[in-house]
Amino acid sequence: MFEVLVFAASVTAPIFVWIAVGLALRKLGVLSEYWVSRFSQFVFYVSLPLLMFFSVVRKPIAEVFSLPLTLCCFMATIVVFALGRAYSRKVLEPEEATVFQQAALRGNLGIVGIALCLNAYGPESLAQVSVLMASVTIFYNLLCVFIFVEGLNAGRLSIFQLVKSILANPLISAILLALPVALVGVQVPESLLTSVDLFVAVSLPLALIAIGGSLSFRAVKQDVVVLIKASLLKLIVAPAVGVFAAILLGLEGMALGIVFLLLSSPTATASFVMARAYGANSKLAANAVVVSTLLSLLTISAGVVFLSLMKWM
């Protein structure tokens, strides 16, 4: 039992320590909104794309792409999408219903998800995680554009709009650029890979600090019930469905762990950006990030302990 608790702490504690550092620095006035924004942009547009690119080119695509893992994540996302849509359209106005649906299904894979997998399984998991993350993120974008366009009657859903939304994500662009390099089999010098790993090792904590620095609790009270329901779908239902599907498909160990850790990641900060762009309730979207991030400390830790005790992870 003690070993299981130590493993769970090694997976989750570093993530939330950095987030807590960011929150503390913001409260103390050391970390301003300007630097939070700069950190976030640097990691999102430079550091993580580099990580994605070099993670994919490390190994042949055939070795790292897993159809069962992809199916598990897609199945969990579809179930949460259906549940969130059925609930929110009955009790919420369109501006809130669309935000609720997105918050329930769109996870922070690029920062929290990757960091969790790195802590649990080390750099050897990165290639598989990167390819899986690309597939799931594209699926997230497809669903979220549909949610806002259909839910807010923002116009007809166009292929151009979907493609633009997907390609605007630098993480997906980096992976798409890496695919032909990986398929050709270009050998990247080990010294370059080591340098990139060191660069990312320094910059990933910056992303987590930026998440902590961006958390605000001022307006959470008035929407707390809605926010908790969205968080429960994101943090409990999604990973539970994914793990159940993984067990049915015979997955275990690192494969099952990756499914759980990615699906249990809190709501992505990008959901706020998309909500604001479509004219939905962006304040509710920001609060969904806050609540799901805080609750994920408990849900991810409990999930890691349970899966480790069952010897599934």
mmCIF file of C-alpha atoms in Angstrom:
data_model
loop_
_atom_site.group_PDB
_atom_site.id
_atom_site.type_symbol
_atom_site.label_atom_id
_atom_site.label_comp_id
_atom_site.label_asym_id
_atom_site.label_seq_id
_atom_site.Cartn_x
_atom_site.Cartn_y
_atom_site.Cartn_z
ATOM 1 C CA MET A 1 0.000 0.000 0.000
ATOM 2 C CA PHE A 2 2.829 2.396 0.874
ATOM 3 C CA GLU A 3 4.472 1.804 -2.525
ATOM 4 C CA VAL A 4 1.177 2.559 -4.258
ATOM 5 C CA LEU A 5 0.811 5.846 -2.370
ATOM 6 C CA VAL A 6 4.387 6.808 -3.205
ATOM 7 C CA PHE A 7 3.748 6.089 -6.896
ATOM 8 C CA ALA A 8 0.524 8.114 -6.849
ATOM 9 C CA ALA A 9 2.331 11.016 -5.198
ATOM 10 C CA SER A 10 5.158 10.840 -7.753
ATOM 11 C CA VAL A 11 2.618 11.129 -10.586
ATOM 12 C CA THR A 12 0.358 13.900 -9.289
ATOM 13 C CA ALA A 13 2.287 15.879 -6.649
ATOM 14 C CA PRO A 14 4.802 17.558 -9.022
ATOM 15 C CA ILE A 15 1.962 18.801 -11.242
ATOM 16 C CA PHE A 16 0.005 20.429 -8.465
ATOM 17 C CA VAL A 17 3.071 21.748 -6.652
ATOM 18 C CA TRP A 18 3.951 23.819 -9.728
ATOM 19 C CA ILE A 19 0.324 24.965 -10.076
ATOM 20 C CA ALA A 20 0.328 25.943 -6.388
ATOM 21 C CA VAL A 21 3.595 27.847 -6.903
ATOM 22 C CA GLY A 22 1.983 29.812 -9.741
ATOM 23 C CA LEU A 23 -1.083 30.580 -7.631
ATOM 24 C CA ALA A 24 1.078 31.699 -4.690
ATOM 25 C CA LEU A 25 3.293 33.897 -6.876
ATOM 26 C CA ARG A 26 0.219 35.559 -8.367
ATOM 27 C CA LYS A 27 -1.280 36.202 -4.911
ATOM 28 C CA LEU A 28 2.023 37.665 -3.693
ATOM 29 C CA GLY A 29 2.194 39.966 -6.693
ATOM 30 C CA VAL A 30 5.408 38.434 -7.990
ATOM 31 C CA LEU A 31 3.745 36.966 -11.080
ATOM 32 C CA SER A 32 1.699 39.503 -13.023
ATOM 33 C CA GLU A 33 -1.002 38.815 -15.595
ATOM 34 C CA TYR A 34 1.473 39.941 -18.276
ATOM 35 C CA TRP A 35 4.004 37.243 -17.365
ATOM 36 C CA VAL A 36 1.316 34.591 -17.021
ATOM 37 C CA SER A 37 0.272 35.390 -20.576
ATOM 38 C CA ARG A 38 3.889 35.371 -21.842
ATOM 39 C CA PHE A 39 4.671 32.034 -20.151
ATOM 40 C CA SER A 40 1.534 30.473 -21.586
ATOM 41 C CA GLN A 41 2.225 31.703 -25.109
ATOM 42 C CA PHE A 42 5.877 30.602 -25.012
ATOM 43 C CA VAL A 43 5.026 27.086 -23.899
ATOM 44 C CA PHE A 44 2.018 26.725 -26.214
ATOM 45 C CA TYR A 45 3.714 28.080 -29.349
ATOM 46 C CA VAL A 46 7.357 27.048 -28.809
ATOM 47 C CA SER A 47 8.085 24.501 -26.102
ATOM 48 C CA LEU A 48 5.227 22.029 -26.496
ATOM 49 C CA PRO A 49 5.313 22.019 -30.317
ATOM 50 C CA LEU A 50 9.016 21.150 -30.100
ATOM 51 C CA LEU A 51 8.200 18.351 -27.669
ATOM 52 C CA MET A 52 5.453 17.028 -29.957
ATOM 53 C CA PHE A 53 7.633 17.174 -33.075
ATOM 54 C CA PHE A 54 10.644 15.377 -31.634
ATOM 55 C CA SER A 55 8.513 12.871 -29.719
ATOM 56 C CA VAL A 56 6.956 11.720 -33.002
ATOM 57 C CA VAL A 57 10.225 11.504 -34.965
ATOM 58 C CA ARG A 58 11.911 9.385 -32.300
ATOM 59 C CA LYS A 59 10.153 6.187 -33.389
ATOM 60 C CA PRO A 60 8.351 4.867 -36.492
ATOM 61 C CA ILE A 61 4.639 5.730 -36.483
ATOM 62 C CA ALA A 62 3.692 2.053 -36.757
ATOM 63 C CA GLU A 63 5.328 1.442 -33.377
ATOM 64 C CA VAL A 64 3.552 4.213 -31.484
ATOM 65 C CA PHE A 65 0.079 4.533 -33.020
ATOM 66 C CA SER A 66 -2.435 2.415 -31.145
ATOM 67 C CA LEU A 67 -5.961 1.996 -32.489
ATOM 68 C CA PRO A 68 -7.268 0.522 -29.186
ATOM 69 C CA LEU A 69 -5.990 3.523 -27.196
ATOM 70 C CA THR A 70 -7.542 5.914 -29.690
ATOM 71 C CA LEU A 71 -10.876 4.082 -29.608
ATOM 72 C CA CYS A 72 -10.949 4.186 -25.793
ATOM 73 C CA CYS A 73 -10.426 7.957 -25.734
ATOM 74 C CA PHE A 74 -12.938 8.555 -28.517
ATOM 75 C CA MET A 75 -15.558 6.394 -26.811
ATOM 76 C CA ALA A 76 -15.165 8.220 -23.496
ATOM 77 C CA THR A 77 -15.375 11.595 -25.253
ATOM 78 C CA ILE A 78 -18.544 10.629 -27.133
ATOM 79 C CA VAL A 79 -20.249 9.391 -23.951
ATOM 80 C CA VAL A 80 -19.407 12.604 -22.079
ATOM 81 C CA PHE A 81 -20.468 14.710 -25.062
ATOM 82 C CA ALA A 82 -23.855 12.953 -25.176
ATOM 83 C CA LEU A 83 -24.439 13.239 -21.415
ATOM 84 C CA GLY A 84 -23.319 16.859 -21.238
ATOM 85 C CA ARG A 85 -25.479 17.782 -24.224
ATOM 86 C CA ALA A 86 -28.585 16.031 -22.856
ATOM 87 C CA TYR A 87 -28.273 17.736 -19.457
ATOM 88 C CA SER A 88 -27.207 21.250 -20.459
ATOM 89 C CA ARG A 89 -29.757 21.776 -23.238
ATOM 90 C CA LYS A 90 -32.581 21.100 -20.738
ATOM 91 C CA VAL A 91 -31.521 23.350 -17.868
ATOM 92 C CA LEU A 92 -29.163 26.013 -19.275
ATOM 93 C CA GLU A 93 -29.345 28.867 -21.727
ATOM 94 C CA PRO A 94 -27.420 28.319 -25.004
ATOM 95 C CA GLU A 95 -24.542 30.613 -23.914
ATOM 96 C CA GLU A 96 -24.011 28.460 -20.813
ATOM 97 C CA ALA A 97 -25.016 25.097 -22.312
ATOM 98 C CA THR A 98 -22.320 25.277 -24.982
ATOM 99 C CA VAL A 99 -19.674 26.157 -22.390
ATOM 100 C CA PHE A 100 -20.835 23.302 -20.146
ATOM 101 C CA GLN A 101 -20.547 20.774 -22.982
ATOM 102 C CA GLN A 102 -17.065 21.916 -23.933
ATOM 103 C CA ALA A 103 -15.817 22.021 -20.339
ATOM 104 C CA ALA A 104 -17.026 18.467 -19.773
ATOM 105 C CA LEU A 105 -15.197 16.946 -22.728
ATOM 106 C CA ARG A 106 -12.118 19.065 -23.533
ATOM 107 C CA GLY A 107 -9.116 18.117 -21.404
ATOM 108 C CA ASN A 108 -5.776 19.860 -20.933
ATOM 109 C CA LEU A 109 -3.810 17.137 -22.740
ATOM 110 C CA GLY A 110 -0.965 19.317 -23.975
ATOM 111 C CA ILE A 111 0.238 20.413 -20.547
ATOM 112 C CA VAL A 112 -1.304 18.479 -17.655
ATOM 113 C CA GLY A 113 -1.885 15.236 -19.593
ATOM 114 C CA ILE A 114 1.653 15.075 -20.929
ATOM 115 C CA ALA A 115 3.144 16.027 -17.572
ATOM 116 C CA LEU A 116 1.185 13.254 -15.831
ATOM 117 C CA CYS A 117 2.330 10.645 -18.363
ATOM 118 C CA LEU A 118 5.935 11.837 -18.081
ATOM 119 C CA ASN A 119 5.827 11.513 -14.300
ATOM 120 C CA ALA A 120 4.223 8.063 -14.467
ATOM 121 C CA TYR A 121 6.131 6.407 -17.324
ATOM 122 C CA GLY A 122 9.032 8.633 -18.288
ATOM 123 C CA PRO A 123 10.193 9.858 -21.733
ATOM 124 C CA GLU A 124 9.601 6.440 -23.339
ATOM 125 C CA SER A 125 5.857 7.151 -23.246
ATOM 126 C CA LEU A 126 6.096 10.465 -25.086
ATOM 127 C CA ALA A 127 5.946 9.191 -28.664
ATOM 128 C CA GLN A 128 2.775 7.178 -28.056
ATOM 129 C CA VAL A 129 1.219 9.933 -25.950
ATOM 130 C CA SER A 130 1.974 12.577 -28.589
ATOM 131 C CA VAL A 131 0.319 10.675 -31.440
ATOM 132 C CA LEU A 132 -2.681 9.776 -29.269
ATOM 133 C CA MET A 133 -2.974 13.367 -28.054
ATOM 134 C CA ALA A 134 -3.010 14.630 -31.639
ATOM 135 C CA SER A 135 -5.891 12.316 -32.569
ATOM 136 C CA VAL A 136 -7.929 13.203 -29.484
ATOM 137 C CA THR A 137 -7.250 16.949 -29.795
ATOM 138 C CA ILE A 138 -8.459 16.941 -33.401
ATOM 139 C CA PHE A 139 -11.591 15.130 -32.229
ATOM 140 C CA TYR A 140 -12.043 17.729 -29.447
ATOM 141 C CA ASN A 141 -11.842 20.545 -31.992
ATOM 142 C CA LEU A 142 -14.383 18.916 -34.289
ATOM 143 C CA LEU A 143 -16.881 18.454 -31.465
ATOM 144 C CA CYS A 144 -16.322 21.890 -29.924
ATOM 145 C CA VAL A 145 -16.778 23.761 -33.201
ATOM 146 C CA PHE A 146 -19.992 21.798 -33.737
ATOM 147 C CA ILE A 147 -21.150 22.583 -30.177
ATOM 148 C CA PHE A 148 -20.780 26.344 -30.587
ATOM 149 C CA VAL A 149 -21.924 26.683 -34.183
ATOM 150 C CA GLU A 150 -25.011 24.504 -33.685
ATOM 151 C CA GLY A 151 -25.745 25.596 -30.111
ATOM 152 C CA LEU A 152 -25.502 29.328 -30.716
ATOM 153 C CA ASN A 153 -26.892 29.284 -34.253
ATOM 154 C CA ALA A 154 -23.675 30.952 -35.345
ATOM 155 C CA GLY A 155 -24.140 29.856 -38.933
ATOM 156 C CA ARG A 156 -23.691 26.723 -40.978
ATOM 157 C CA LEU A 157 -20.891 24.404 -39.952
ATOM 158 C CA SER A 158 -18.286 24.446 -42.741
ATOM 159 C CA ILE A 159 -15.366 22.168 -43.506
ATOM 160 C CA PHE A 160 -13.155 25.238 -43.847
ATOM 161 C CA GLN A 161 -14.054 26.330 -40.316
ATOM 162 C CA LEU A 162 -13.176 22.922 -38.913
ATOM 163 C CA VAL A 163 -9.849 22.677 -40.760
ATOM 164 C CA LYS A 164 -8.905 26.211 -39.726
ATOM 165 C CA SER A 165 -9.690 25.433 -36.090
ATOM 166 C CA ILE A 166 -7.574 22.280 -36.165
ATOM 167 C CA LEU A 167 -4.566 23.787 -37.947
ATOM 168 C CA ALA A 168 -4.624 26.813 -35.637
ATOM 169 C CA ASN A 169 -3.488 24.499 -32.831
ATOM 170 C CA PRO A 170 0.348 24.587 -32.879
ATOM 171 C CA LEU A 171 0.579 21.192 -31.167
ATOM 172 C CA ILE A 172 -1.367 19.511 -33.951
ATOM 173 C CA SER A 173 0.611 21.418 -36.594
ATOM 174 C CA ALA A 174 3.882 20.232 -35.055
ATOM 175 C CA ILE A 175 2.724 16.612 -35.100
ATOM 176 C CA LEU A 176 1.490 16.878 -38.696
ATOM 177 C CA LEU A 177 4.890 18.303 -39.722
ATOM 178 C CA ALA A 178 6.651 15.476 -37.894
ATOM 179 C CA LEU A 179 4.669 12.690 -39.574
ATOM 180 C CA PRO A 180 6.460 12.780 -42.967
ATOM 181 C CA VAL A 181 9.829 12.973 -41.192
ATOM 182 C CA ALA A 182 8.930 9.914 -39.113
ATOM 183 C CA LEU A 183 7.563 8.028 -42.122
ATOM 184 C CA VAL A 184 10.742 8.651 -44.141
ATOM 185 C CA GLY A 185 12.786 7.422 -41.193
ATOM 186 C CA VAL A 186 15.112 10.397 -40.761
ATOM 187 C CA GLN A 187 17.571 9.744 -37.937
ATOM 188 C CA VAL A 188 17.675 12.659 -35.512
ATOM 189 C CA PRO A 189 21.023 13.052 -33.670
ATOM 190 C CA GLU A 190 20.813 11.900 -30.075
ATOM 191 C CA SER A 191 22.538 15.084 -28.914
ATOM 192 C CA LEU A 192 19.705 17.161 -30.423
ATOM 193 C CA LEU A 193 17.063 14.992 -28.748
ATOM 194 C CA THR A 194 18.848 15.406 -25.411
ATOM 195 C CA SER A 195 18.941 19.186 -25.819
ATOM 196 C CA VAL A 196 15.224 19.284 -26.625
ATOM 197 C CA ASP A 197 14.449 17.117 -23.581
ATOM 198 C CA LEU A 198 16.376 19.504 -21.324
ATOM 199 C CA PHE A 199 14.643 22.510 -22.856
ATOM 200 C CA VAL A 200 11.200 20.991 -22.329
ATOM 201 C CA ALA A 201 12.086 19.847 -18.797
ATOM 202 C CA VAL A 202 12.637 23.487 -17.896
ATOM 203 C CA SER A 203 9.709 24.980 -19.795
ATOM 204 C CA LEU A 204 6.955 22.496 -18.838
ATOM 205 C CA PRO A 205 6.962 23.676 -15.201
ATOM 206 C CA LEU A 206 6.546 27.207 -16.572
ATOM 207 C CA ALA A 207 3.308 26.103 -18.215
ATOM 208 C CA LEU A 208 2.028 24.660 -14.940
ATOM 209 C CA ILE A 209 3.046 27.818 -13.074
ATOM 210 C CA ALA A 210 1.133 29.840 -15.675
ATOM 211 C CA ILE A 211 -1.968 27.704 -15.080
ATOM 212 C CA GLY A 212 -1.690 28.376 -11.355
ATOM 213 C CA GLY A 213 -1.163 32.078 -11.952
ATOM 214 C CA SER A 214 -4.254 32.274 -14.135
ATOM 215 C CA LEU A 215 -6.620 30.720 -11.574
ATOM 216 C CA SER A 216 -9.165 33.147 -10.126
ATOM 217 C CA PHE A 217 -11.818 32.319 -7.520
ATOM 218 C CA ARG A 218 -13.824 35.561 -7.550
ATOM 219 C CA ALA A 219 -16.847 34.484 -9.592
ATOM 220 C CA VAL A 220 -16.942 30.743 -8.915
ATOM 221 C CA LYS A 221 -19.629 30.880 -6.184
ATOM 222 C CA GLN A 222 -22.600 31.819 -8.332
ATOM 223 C CA ASP A 223 -22.130 28.920 -10.776
ATOM 224 C CA VAL A 224 -20.695 26.351 -8.404
ATOM 225 C CA VAL A 225 -23.360 23.638 -8.978
ATOM 226 C CA VAL A 226 -23.063 23.797 -12.765
ATOM 227 C CA LEU A 227 -19.268 23.882 -12.554
ATOM 228 C CA ILE A 228 -19.104 20.835 -10.289
ATOM 229 C CA LYS A 229 -21.407 18.856 -12.597
ATOM 230 C CA ALA A 230 -19.246 19.696 -15.609
ATOM 231 C CA SER A 231 -16.136 18.747 -13.623
ATOM 232 C CA LEU A 232 -17.635 15.409 -12.572
ATOM 233 C CA LEU A 233 -18.247 14.519 -16.215
ATOM 234 C CA LYS A 234 -14.708 15.557 -17.122
ATOM 235 C CA LEU A 235 -12.828 14.095 -14.161
ATOM 236 C CA ILE A 236 -14.829 10.973 -13.263
ATOM 237 C CA VAL A 237 -17.140 9.865 -16.061
ATOM 238 C CA ALA A 238 -14.655 10.333 -18.930
ATOM 239 C CA PRO A 239 -11.741 8.413 -17.356
ATOM 240 C CA ALA A 240 -14.110 5.749 -15.976
ATOM 241 C CA VAL A 241 -15.557 5.059 -19.437
ATOM 242 C CA GLY A 242 -12.084 5.099 -20.971
ATOM 243 C CA VAL A 243 -10.662 2.676 -18.419
ATOM 244 C CA PHE A 244 -13.680 0.368 -18.767
ATOM 245 C CA ALA A 245 -13.229 0.334 -22.545
ATOM 246 C CA ALA A 246 -9.493 -0.316 -22.120
ATOM 247 C CA ILE A 247 -10.164 -3.304 -19.863
ATOM 248 C CA LEU A 248 -12.652 -4.712 -22.368
ATOM 249 C CA LEU A 249 -9.987 -4.398 -25.071
ATOM 250 C CA GLY A 250 -7.419 -6.170 -22.894
ATOM 251 C CA LEU A 251 -5.199 -3.154 -22.230
ATOM 252 C CA GLU A 252 -3.153 -2.912 -19.069
ATOM 253 C CA GLY A 253 -0.014 -1.327 -17.656
ATOM 254 C CA MET A 254 1.267 1.781 -19.404
ATOM 255 C CA ALA A 255 -1.414 1.636 -22.136
ATOM 256 C CA LEU A 256 -4.286 1.705 -19.650
ATOM 257 C CA GLY A 257 -2.462 4.287 -17.534
ATOM 258 C CA ILE A 258 -2.075 6.636 -20.495
ATOM 259 C CA VAL A 259 -5.805 6.394 -21.250
ATOM 260 C CA PHE A 260 -6.667 7.223 -17.648
ATOM 261 C CA LEU A 261 -4.175 10.078 -17.236
ATOM 262 C CA LEU A 262 -5.113 11.829 -20.474
ATOM 263 C CA LEU A 263 -8.871 11.503 -19.943
ATOM 264 C CA SER A 264 -8.679 12.592 -16.296
ATOM 265 C CA SER A 265 -6.875 15.855 -17.130
ATOM 266 C CA PRO A 266 -8.836 18.973 -16.085
ATOM 267 C CA THR A 267 -10.623 21.256 -18.540
ATOM 268 C CA ALA A 268 -8.260 22.884 -21.030
ATOM 269 C CA THR A 269 -7.548 26.605 -20.797
ATOM 270 C CA ALA A 270 -8.165 26.749 -24.567
ATOM 271 C CA SER A 271 -11.869 26.246 -23.821
ATOM 272 C CA PHE A 272 -12.015 29.827 -22.494
ATOM 273 C CA VAL A 273 -10.495 31.161 -25.721
ATOM 274 C CA MET A 274 -13.001 29.300 -27.901
ATOM 275 C CA ALA A 275 -15.979 30.304 -25.746
ATOM 276 C CA ARG A 276 -15.002 33.975 -25.995
ATOM 277 C CA ALA A 277 -14.443 33.713 -29.762
ATOM 278 C CA TYR A 278 -17.983 32.364 -30.303
ATOM 279 C CA GLY A 279 -19.669 34.818 -27.945
ATOM 280 C CA ALA A 280 -20.598 32.261 -25.290
ATOM 281 C CA ASN A 281 -20.274 32.774 -21.523
ATOM 282 C CA SER A 282 -16.474 33.082 -21.331
ATOM 283 C CA LYS A 283 -16.544 33.820 -17.577
ATOM 284 C CA LEU A 284 -18.231 30.476 -16.966
ATOM 285 C CA ALA A 285 -15.617 28.828 -19.196
ATOM 286 C CA ALA A 286 -12.785 30.360 -17.161
ATOM 287 C CA ASN A 287 -14.407 29.227 -13.912
ATOM 288 C CA ALA A 288 -14.760 25.689 -15.293
ATOM 289 C CA VAL A 289 -10.986 25.592 -15.724
ATOM 290 C CA VAL A 290 -10.504 26.730 -12.110
ATOM 291 C CA VAL A 291 -12.908 24.226 -10.534
ATOM 292 C CA SER A 292 -11.856 21.220 -12.625
ATOM 293 C CA THR A 293 -8.166 21.949 -12.009
ATOM 294 C CA LEU A 294 -8.660 22.041 -8.241
ATOM 295 C CA LEU A 295 -10.896 18.946 -8.133
ATOM 296 C CA SER A 296 -8.512 17.014 -10.381
ATOM 297 C CA LEU A 297 -5.966 16.965 -7.548
ATOM 298 C CA LEU A 298 -8.309 14.596 -5.697
ATOM 299 C CA THR A 299 -9.738 12.612 -8.604
ATOM 300 C CA ILE A 300 -6.440 11.886 -10.374
ATOM 301 C CA SER A 301 -4.699 10.913 -7.124
ATOM 302 C CA ALA A 302 -7.583 8.616 -6.138
ATOM 303 C CA GLY A 303 -7.660 7.094 -9.610
ATOM 304 C CA VAL A 304 -3.929 6.375 -9.648
ATOM 305 C CA VAL A 305 -4.151 4.736 -6.219
ATOM 306 C CA PHE A 306 -7.127 2.577 -7.241
ATOM 307 C CA LEU A 307 -5.659 1.475 -10.569
ATOM 308 C CA SER A 308 -2.306 0.743 -8.949
ATOM 309 C CA LEU A 309 -3.926 -1.359 -6.213
ATOM 310 C CA MET A 310 -5.787 -3.307 -8.903
ATOM 311 C CA LYS A 311 -2.450 -3.693 -10.749
ATOM 312 C CA TRP A 312 -4.046 -2.335 -13.937
ATOM 313 C CA MET A 313 -1.848 0.743 -14.309
#
